[in-house]
Short mmCIF file of C-alpha atoms in Angstrom, two decimals:
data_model
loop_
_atom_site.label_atom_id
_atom_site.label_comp_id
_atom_site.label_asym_id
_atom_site.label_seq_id
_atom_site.Cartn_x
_atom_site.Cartn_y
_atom_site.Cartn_z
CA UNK A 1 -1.91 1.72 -20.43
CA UNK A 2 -3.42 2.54 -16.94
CA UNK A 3 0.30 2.08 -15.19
CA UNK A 4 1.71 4.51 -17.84
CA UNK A 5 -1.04 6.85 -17.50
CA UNK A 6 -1.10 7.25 -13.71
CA UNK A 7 2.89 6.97 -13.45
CA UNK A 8 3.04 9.98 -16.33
CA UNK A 9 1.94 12.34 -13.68
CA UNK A 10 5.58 12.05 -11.62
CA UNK A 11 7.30 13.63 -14.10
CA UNK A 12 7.51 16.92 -13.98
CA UNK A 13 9.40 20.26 -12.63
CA UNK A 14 9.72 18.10 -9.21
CA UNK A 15 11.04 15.71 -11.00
CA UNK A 16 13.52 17.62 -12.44
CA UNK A 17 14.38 19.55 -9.64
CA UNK A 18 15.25 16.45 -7.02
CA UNK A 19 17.11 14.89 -10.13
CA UNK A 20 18.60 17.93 -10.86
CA UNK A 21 19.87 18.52 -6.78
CA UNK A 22 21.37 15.38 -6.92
CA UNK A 23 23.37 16.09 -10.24
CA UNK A 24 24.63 19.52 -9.07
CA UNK A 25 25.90 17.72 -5.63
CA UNK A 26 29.00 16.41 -7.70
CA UNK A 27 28.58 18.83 -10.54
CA UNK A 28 27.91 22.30 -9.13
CA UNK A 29 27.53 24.35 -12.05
CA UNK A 30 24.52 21.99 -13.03
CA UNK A 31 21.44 24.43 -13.46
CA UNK A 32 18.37 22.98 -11.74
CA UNK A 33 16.50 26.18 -11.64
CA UNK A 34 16.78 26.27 -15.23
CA UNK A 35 16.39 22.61 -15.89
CA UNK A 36 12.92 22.01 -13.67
CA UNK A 37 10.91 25.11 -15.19
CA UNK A 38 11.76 24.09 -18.25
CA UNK A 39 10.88 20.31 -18.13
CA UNK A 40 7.62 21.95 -15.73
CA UNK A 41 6.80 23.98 -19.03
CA UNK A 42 6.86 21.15 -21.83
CA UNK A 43 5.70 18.19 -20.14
CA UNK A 44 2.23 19.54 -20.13
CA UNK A 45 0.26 17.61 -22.54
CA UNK A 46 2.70 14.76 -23.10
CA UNK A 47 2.42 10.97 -22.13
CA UNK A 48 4.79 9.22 -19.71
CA UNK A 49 8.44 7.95 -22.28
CA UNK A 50 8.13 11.43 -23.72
CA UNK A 51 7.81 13.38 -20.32
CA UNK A 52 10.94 11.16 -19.60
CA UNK A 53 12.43 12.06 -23.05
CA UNK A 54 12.29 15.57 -22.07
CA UNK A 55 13.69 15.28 -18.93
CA UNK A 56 16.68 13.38 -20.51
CA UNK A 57 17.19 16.22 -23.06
CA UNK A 58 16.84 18.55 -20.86
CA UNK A 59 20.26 16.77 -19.33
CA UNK A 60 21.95 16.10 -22.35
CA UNK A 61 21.93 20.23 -22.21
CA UNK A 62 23.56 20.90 -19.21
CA UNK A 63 25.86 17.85 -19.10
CA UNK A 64 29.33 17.91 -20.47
CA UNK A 65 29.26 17.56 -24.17
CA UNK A 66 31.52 14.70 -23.87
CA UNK A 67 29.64 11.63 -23.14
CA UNK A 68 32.11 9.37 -21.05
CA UNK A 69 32.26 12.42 -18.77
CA UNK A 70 28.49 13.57 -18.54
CA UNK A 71 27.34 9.93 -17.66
CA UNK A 72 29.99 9.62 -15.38
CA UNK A 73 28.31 12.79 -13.32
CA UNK A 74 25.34 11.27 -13.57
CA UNK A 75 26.85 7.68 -12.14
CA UNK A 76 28.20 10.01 -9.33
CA UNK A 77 25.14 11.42 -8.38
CA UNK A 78 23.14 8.19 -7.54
CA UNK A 79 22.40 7.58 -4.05
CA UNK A 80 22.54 4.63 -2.11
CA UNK A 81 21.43 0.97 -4.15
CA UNK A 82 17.87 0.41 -3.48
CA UNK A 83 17.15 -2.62 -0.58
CA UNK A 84 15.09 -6.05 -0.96
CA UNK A 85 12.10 -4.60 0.10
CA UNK A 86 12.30 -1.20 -1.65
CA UNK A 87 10.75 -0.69 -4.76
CA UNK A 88 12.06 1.10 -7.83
CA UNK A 89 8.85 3.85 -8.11
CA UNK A 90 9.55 4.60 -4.29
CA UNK A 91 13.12 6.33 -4.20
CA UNK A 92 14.03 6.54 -7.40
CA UNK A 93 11.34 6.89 -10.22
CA UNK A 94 13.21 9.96 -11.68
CA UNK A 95 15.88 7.86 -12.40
CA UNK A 96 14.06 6.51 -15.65
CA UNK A 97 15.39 10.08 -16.96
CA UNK A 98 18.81 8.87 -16.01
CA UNK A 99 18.01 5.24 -17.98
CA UNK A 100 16.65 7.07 -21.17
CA UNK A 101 19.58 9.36 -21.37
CA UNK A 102 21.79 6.60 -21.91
CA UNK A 103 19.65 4.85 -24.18
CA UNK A 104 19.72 8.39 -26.26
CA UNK A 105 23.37 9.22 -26.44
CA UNK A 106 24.98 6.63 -25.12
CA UNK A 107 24.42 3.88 -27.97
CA UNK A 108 27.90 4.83 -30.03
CA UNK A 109 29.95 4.21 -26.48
CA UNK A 110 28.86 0.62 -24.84
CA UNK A 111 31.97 1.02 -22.66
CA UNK A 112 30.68 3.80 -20.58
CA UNK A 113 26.73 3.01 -21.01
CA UNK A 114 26.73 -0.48 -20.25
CA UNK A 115 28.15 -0.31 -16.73
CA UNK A 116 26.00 2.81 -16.07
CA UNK A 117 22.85 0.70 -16.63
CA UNK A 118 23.98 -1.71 -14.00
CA UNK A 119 24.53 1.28 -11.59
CA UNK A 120 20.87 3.16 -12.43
CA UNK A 121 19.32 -0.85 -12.31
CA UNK A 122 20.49 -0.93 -8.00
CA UNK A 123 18.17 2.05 -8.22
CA UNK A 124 15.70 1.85 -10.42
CA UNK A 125 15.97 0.14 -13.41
CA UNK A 126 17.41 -0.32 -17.09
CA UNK A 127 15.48 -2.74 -18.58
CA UNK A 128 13.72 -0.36 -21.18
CA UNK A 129 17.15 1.33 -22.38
CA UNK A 130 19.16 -1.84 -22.56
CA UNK A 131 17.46 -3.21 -25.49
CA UNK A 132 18.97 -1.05 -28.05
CA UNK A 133 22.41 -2.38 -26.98
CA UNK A 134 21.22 -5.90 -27.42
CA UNK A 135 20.51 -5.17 -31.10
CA UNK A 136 23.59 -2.42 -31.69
CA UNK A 137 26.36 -4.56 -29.54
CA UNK A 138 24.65 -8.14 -28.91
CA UNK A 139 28.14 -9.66 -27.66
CA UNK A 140 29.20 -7.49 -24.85
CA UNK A 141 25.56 -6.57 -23.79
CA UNK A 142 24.88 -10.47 -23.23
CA UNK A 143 28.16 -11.12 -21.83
CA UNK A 144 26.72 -8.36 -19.18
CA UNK A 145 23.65 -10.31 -19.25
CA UNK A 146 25.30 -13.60 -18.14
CA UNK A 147 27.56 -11.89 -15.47
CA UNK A 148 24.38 -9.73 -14.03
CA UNK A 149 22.25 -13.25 -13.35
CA UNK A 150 25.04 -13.78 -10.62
CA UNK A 151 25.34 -10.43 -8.69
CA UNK A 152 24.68 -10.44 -5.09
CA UNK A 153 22.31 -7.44 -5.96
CA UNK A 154 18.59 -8.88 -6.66
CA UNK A 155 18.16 -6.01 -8.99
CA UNK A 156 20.54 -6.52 -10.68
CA UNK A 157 19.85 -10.49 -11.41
CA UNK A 158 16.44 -8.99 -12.17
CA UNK A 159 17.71 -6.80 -14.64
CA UNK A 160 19.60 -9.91 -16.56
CA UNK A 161 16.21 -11.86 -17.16
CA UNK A 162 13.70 -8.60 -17.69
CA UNK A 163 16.32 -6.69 -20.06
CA UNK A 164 16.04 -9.66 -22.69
CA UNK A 165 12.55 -10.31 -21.98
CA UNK A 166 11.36 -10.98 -25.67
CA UNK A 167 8.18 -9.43 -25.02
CA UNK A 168 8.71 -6.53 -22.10
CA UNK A 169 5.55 -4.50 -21.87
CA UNK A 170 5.99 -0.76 -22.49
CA UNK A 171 9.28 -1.79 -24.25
CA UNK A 172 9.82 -2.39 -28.11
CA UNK A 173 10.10 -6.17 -28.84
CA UNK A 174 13.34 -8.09 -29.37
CA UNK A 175 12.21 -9.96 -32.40
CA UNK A 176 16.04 -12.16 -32.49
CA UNK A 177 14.86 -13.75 -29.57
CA UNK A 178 10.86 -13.94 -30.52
CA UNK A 179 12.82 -15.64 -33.15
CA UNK A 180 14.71 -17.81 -31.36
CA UNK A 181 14.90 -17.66 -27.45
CA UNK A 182 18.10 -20.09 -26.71
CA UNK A 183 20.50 -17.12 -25.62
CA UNK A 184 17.63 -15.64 -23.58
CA UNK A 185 17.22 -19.11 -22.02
CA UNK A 186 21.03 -19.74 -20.92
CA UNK A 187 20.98 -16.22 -18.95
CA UNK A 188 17.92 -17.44 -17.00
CA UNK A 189 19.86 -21.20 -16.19
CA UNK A 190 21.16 -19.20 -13.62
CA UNK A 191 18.13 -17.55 -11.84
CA UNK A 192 15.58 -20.56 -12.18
CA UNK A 193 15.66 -20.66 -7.98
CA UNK A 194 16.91 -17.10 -7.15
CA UNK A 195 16.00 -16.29 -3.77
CA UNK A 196 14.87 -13.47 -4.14
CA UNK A 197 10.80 -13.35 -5.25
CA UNK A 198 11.11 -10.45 -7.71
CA UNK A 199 13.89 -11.90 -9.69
CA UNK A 200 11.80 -15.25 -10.05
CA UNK A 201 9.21 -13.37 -11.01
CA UNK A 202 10.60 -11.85 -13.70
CA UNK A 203 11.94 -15.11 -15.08
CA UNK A 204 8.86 -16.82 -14.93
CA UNK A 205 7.39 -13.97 -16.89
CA UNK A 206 10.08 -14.37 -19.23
CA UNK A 207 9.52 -17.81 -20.09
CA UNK A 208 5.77 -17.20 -19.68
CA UNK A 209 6.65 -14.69 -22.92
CA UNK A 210 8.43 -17.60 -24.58
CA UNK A 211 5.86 -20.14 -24.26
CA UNK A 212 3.97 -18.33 -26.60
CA UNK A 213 6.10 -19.05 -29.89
CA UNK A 214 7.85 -22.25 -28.07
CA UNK A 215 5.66 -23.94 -25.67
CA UNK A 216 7.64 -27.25 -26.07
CA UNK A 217 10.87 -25.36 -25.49
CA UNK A 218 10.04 -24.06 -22.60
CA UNK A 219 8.64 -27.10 -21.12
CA UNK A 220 11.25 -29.11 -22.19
CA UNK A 221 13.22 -26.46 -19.87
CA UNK A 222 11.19 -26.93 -17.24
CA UNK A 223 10.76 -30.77 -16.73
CA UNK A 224 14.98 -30.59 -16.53
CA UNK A 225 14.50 -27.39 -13.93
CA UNK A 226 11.86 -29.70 -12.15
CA UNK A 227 14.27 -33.04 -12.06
CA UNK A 228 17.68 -31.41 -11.62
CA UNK A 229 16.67 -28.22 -8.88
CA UNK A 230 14.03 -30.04 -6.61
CA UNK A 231 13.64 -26.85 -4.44
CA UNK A 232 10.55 -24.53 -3.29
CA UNK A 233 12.00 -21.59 -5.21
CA UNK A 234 12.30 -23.41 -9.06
CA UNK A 235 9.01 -24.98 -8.49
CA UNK A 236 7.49 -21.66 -7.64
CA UNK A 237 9.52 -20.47 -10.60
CA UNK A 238 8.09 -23.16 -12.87
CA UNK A 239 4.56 -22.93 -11.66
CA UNK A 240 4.02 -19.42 -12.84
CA UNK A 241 5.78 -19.73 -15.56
CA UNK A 242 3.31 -21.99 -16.92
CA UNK A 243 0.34 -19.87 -16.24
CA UNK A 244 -0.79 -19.45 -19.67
CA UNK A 245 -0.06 -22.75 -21.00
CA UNK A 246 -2.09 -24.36 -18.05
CA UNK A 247 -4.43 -21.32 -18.93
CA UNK A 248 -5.10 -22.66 -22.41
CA UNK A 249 -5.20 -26.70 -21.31
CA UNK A 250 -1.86 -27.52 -22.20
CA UNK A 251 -1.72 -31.26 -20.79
CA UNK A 252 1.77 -31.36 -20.69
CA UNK A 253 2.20 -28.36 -18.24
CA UNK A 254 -0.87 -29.48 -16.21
CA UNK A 255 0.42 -32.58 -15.87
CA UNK A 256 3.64 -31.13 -14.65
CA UNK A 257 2.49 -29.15 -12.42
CA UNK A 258 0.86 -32.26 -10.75
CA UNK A 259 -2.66 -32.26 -12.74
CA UNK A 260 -4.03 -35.62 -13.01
CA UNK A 261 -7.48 -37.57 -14.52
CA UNK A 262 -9.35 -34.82 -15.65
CA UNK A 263 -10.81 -37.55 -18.62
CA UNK A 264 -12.23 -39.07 -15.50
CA UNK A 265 -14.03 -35.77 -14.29
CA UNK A 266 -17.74 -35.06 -14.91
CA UNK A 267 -19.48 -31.36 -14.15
CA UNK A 268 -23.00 -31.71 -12.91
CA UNK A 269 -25.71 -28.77 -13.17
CA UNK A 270 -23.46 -25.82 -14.07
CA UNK A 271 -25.84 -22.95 -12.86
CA UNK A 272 -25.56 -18.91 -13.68
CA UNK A 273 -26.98 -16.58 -11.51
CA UNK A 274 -28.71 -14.38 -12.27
CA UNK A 275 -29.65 -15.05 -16.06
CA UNK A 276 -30.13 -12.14 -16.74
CA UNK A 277 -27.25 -9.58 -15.78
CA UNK A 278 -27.00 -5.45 -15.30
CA UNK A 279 -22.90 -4.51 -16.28
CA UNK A 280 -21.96 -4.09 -12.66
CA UNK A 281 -23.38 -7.12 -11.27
CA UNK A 282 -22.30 -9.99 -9.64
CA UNK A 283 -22.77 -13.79 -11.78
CA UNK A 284 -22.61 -16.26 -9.18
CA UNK A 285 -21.16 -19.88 -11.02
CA UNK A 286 -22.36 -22.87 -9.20
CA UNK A 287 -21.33 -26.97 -10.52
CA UNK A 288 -20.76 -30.11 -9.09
CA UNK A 289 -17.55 -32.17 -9.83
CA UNK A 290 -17.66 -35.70 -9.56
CA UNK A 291 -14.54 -37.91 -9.65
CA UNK A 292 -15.80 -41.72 -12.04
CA UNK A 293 -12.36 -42.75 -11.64
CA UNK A 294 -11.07 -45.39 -8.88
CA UNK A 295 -8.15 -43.26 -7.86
CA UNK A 296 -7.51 -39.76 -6.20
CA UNK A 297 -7.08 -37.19 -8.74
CA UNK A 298 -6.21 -33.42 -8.06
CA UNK A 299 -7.52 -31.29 -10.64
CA UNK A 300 -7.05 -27.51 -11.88
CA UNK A 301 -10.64 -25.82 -12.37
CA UNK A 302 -10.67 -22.86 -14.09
CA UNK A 303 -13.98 -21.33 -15.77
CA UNK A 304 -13.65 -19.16 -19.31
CA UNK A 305 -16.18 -16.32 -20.02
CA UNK A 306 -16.75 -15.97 -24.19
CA UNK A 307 -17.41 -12.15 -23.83
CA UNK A 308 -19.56 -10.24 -26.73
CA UNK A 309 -17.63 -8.02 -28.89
CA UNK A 310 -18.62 -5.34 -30.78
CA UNK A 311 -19.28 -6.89 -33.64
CA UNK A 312 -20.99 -9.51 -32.39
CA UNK A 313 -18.46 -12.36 -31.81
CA UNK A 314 -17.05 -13.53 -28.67
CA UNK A 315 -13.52 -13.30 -27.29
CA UNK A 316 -12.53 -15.90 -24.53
CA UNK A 317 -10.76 -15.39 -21.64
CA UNK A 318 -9.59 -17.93 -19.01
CA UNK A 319 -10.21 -17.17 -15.17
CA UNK A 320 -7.72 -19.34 -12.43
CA UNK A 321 -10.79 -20.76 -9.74
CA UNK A 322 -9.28 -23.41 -7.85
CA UNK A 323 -7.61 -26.73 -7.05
CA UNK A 324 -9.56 -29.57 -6.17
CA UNK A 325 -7.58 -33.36 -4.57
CA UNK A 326 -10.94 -35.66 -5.54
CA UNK A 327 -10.85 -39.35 -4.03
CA UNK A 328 -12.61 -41.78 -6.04
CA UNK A 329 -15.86 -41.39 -6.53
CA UNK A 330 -16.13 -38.03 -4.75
CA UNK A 331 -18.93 -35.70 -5.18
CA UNK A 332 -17.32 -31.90 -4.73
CA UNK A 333 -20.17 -28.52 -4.94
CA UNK A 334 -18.22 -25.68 -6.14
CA UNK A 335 -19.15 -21.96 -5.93
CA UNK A 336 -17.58 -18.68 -7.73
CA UNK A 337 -18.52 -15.07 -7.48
CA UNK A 338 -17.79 -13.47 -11.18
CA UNK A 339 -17.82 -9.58 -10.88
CA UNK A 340 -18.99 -7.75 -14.44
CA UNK A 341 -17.72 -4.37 -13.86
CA UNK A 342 -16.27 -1.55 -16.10
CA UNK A 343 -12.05 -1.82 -16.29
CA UNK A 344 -10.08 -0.26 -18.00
CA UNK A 345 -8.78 -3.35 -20.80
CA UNK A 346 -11.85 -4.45 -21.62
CA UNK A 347 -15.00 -3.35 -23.09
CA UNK A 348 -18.30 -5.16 -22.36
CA UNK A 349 -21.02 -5.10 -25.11
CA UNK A 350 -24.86 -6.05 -24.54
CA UNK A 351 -25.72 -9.75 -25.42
CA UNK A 352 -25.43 -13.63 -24.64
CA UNK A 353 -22.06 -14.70 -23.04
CA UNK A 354 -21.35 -17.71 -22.92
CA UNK A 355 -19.37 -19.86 -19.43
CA UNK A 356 -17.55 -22.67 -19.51
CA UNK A 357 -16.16 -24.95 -16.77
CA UNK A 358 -12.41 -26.62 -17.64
CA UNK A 359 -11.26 -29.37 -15.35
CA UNK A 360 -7.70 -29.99 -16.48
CA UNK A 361 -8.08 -27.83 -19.71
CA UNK A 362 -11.00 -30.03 -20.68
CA UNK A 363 -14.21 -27.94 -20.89
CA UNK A 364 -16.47 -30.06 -18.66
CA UNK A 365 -19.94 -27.97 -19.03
CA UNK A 366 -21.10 -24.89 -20.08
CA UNK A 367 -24.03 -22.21 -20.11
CA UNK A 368 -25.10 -18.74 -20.68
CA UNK A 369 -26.03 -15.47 -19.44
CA UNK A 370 -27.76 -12.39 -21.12
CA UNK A 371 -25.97 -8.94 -20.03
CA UNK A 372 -27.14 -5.72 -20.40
CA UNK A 373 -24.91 -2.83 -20.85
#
């Protein structure tokens, strides 16, 4: 992954070192000499969870051999909790050493780990090292769960929806709730209008995660959210939580998300330019919408490019373009400047890709470009 890759490059002897300064500030005979030329001498050609692996055995060696004590130094040594606006990879990126040294040795004592994930999530974050405690100790890791979605600290609330996430990325799955999401579900009843943006968005992300295996679940959820917690904050919650679903023309979730009459919405003169494109290039997407109904509708538009692959099929993927209020009968020109340039998650491959234009989830026209590679 690109975030992994460039992130990697933080962990090393400097690392270790501030890490190891604050350790030896309530445990003196700490080494950090010691412990940053050796982490500086075998991160070398590693990615980022093993440069963070070695870090956390490189701990696990000059801690006390007794866990309850050596991750109660490392509890000691954290500095102040991390404000609204401060983010984890500012201040305290090291601290994933801290996280994955409790996810290491700290499985056979829940007691002493599971508070000390709360502590390192005010600074940082335990997300990726709670998950094993879900699976070894589900009952007092989810009774955590449900008393960390009401913390005054937004991290922590955080931490209760993104440590369960069924799918977190960079994190092994929890396939109990790919399985079956309800427990994941209750913990988020709590944080469906959090105040506090980066909590919501992990929730919507959550359920965004859910929707995939249990669409009408989650919308079910949703619709109650919608009718029982009328604010600014659920609706936000709700509306990117059902980015994919509106993504793929789920009428249900367009509809609840105000989408209306797209049966009643024609595309006139869908127009690629140019037709013939150079990877690196700009395809400008012109169409017309017209509204045939007698009412105002507002409508989602999103286009979908059916890229070449490699062997010669397409893949499609779903671009967000706007939201259009038509009155009856309207007539509305729309415009969109598509850039074809070289990222890192997707390959392009020479050949005819093919555009269409969705209104509502309801592919409304469509055309094609040639692209040269």
């Amino acid at each position: 992954m690109a975030g992994e890759h460039s992130l990697k490059k933080h962990f090393d002897g400097a690392a270790a070192r501030r890490l190891g300064d604050s350790i030896r500030a309530v445990f003196p005979g700490f080494d950090v000499e010691s412990y940053a030329a050796e982490v500086d001498r075998e991160v070398g050609p590693l990615e980022l969870k093993d440069r963070v692996l070695v870090m956390a055995r490189g701990l696990r060696d000059r801690l006390p051999g007794h866990y309850p004590e050596a991750v109660s130094v490392l509890v000691a040594s954290l500095k102040a909790p991390l404000g609204e606006d401060e983010g984890m990879f500012n201040e305290g990126f090291h601290l994933m050493a801290v996280a994955r040294f409790v996810e290491e040795y700290g499985l056979e004592h829940p007691e002493s780990s599971l508070p000390a994930l709360v502590e390192i999530t005010k600074r940082h974050t335990g997300e990726f090292a709670v998950r094993p405690f879900v699976r070894r100790h589900y009952e007092p890791t989810m009774a955590l769960m449900r008393a960390c979605a009401v913390d005054p600290d937004h991290n922590v609330r955080r931490f209760a929806s993104e440590g369960i996430r069924p799918r977190l990325p960079w994190a092994s799955r929890l396939p109990e709730f790919v399985a079956d999401p309800l427990p994941v579900l209750e913990v988020l009843e709590e944080l469906r209008s959090d105040p506090s943006k980066y909590v919501r968005t992990s929730v919507a992300n959550n359920l965004n995660d859910i929707a995939r295996e249990h669409p009408d679940l989650v919308l079910d959820l949703v619709e109650r959210w919608t009718r029982e917690s009328p604010t600014p904050e659920t609706a936000w919650t709700v509306r990117h939580a059902l980015r994919t679903l509106v993504k793929e023309g789920d009428q249900r979730a367009l509809a609840l998300l105000g989408a209306t009459g797209g049966e009643h919405v024609l595309a006139h003169g869908l127009a690629l330019s140019p037709g013939v494109l150079d990877l690196g290039g700009t395809l400008l997407v012109r169409v017309e919408l017209e509204n045939t109904d007698t009412r105002p509708h507002m409508t989602v538009v999103d286009y979908v490019v059916h890229h070449v692959r490699a062997d010669g099929s397409r893949g499609r993927k779903v671009f967000k373009w706007t939201k259009v209020e038509l009155c009856s009968g309207e007539r509305r020109s729309l415009e969109k400047k598509h850039p074809v340039r070289p990222i890192s998650t997707r390959t392009y491959h020479p050949g005819e890709h093919l555009v269409e234009v969705q209104v509502n989830g309801l592919v409304k026209a469509s055309a094609a470009f040639d692209l040269h590679v």
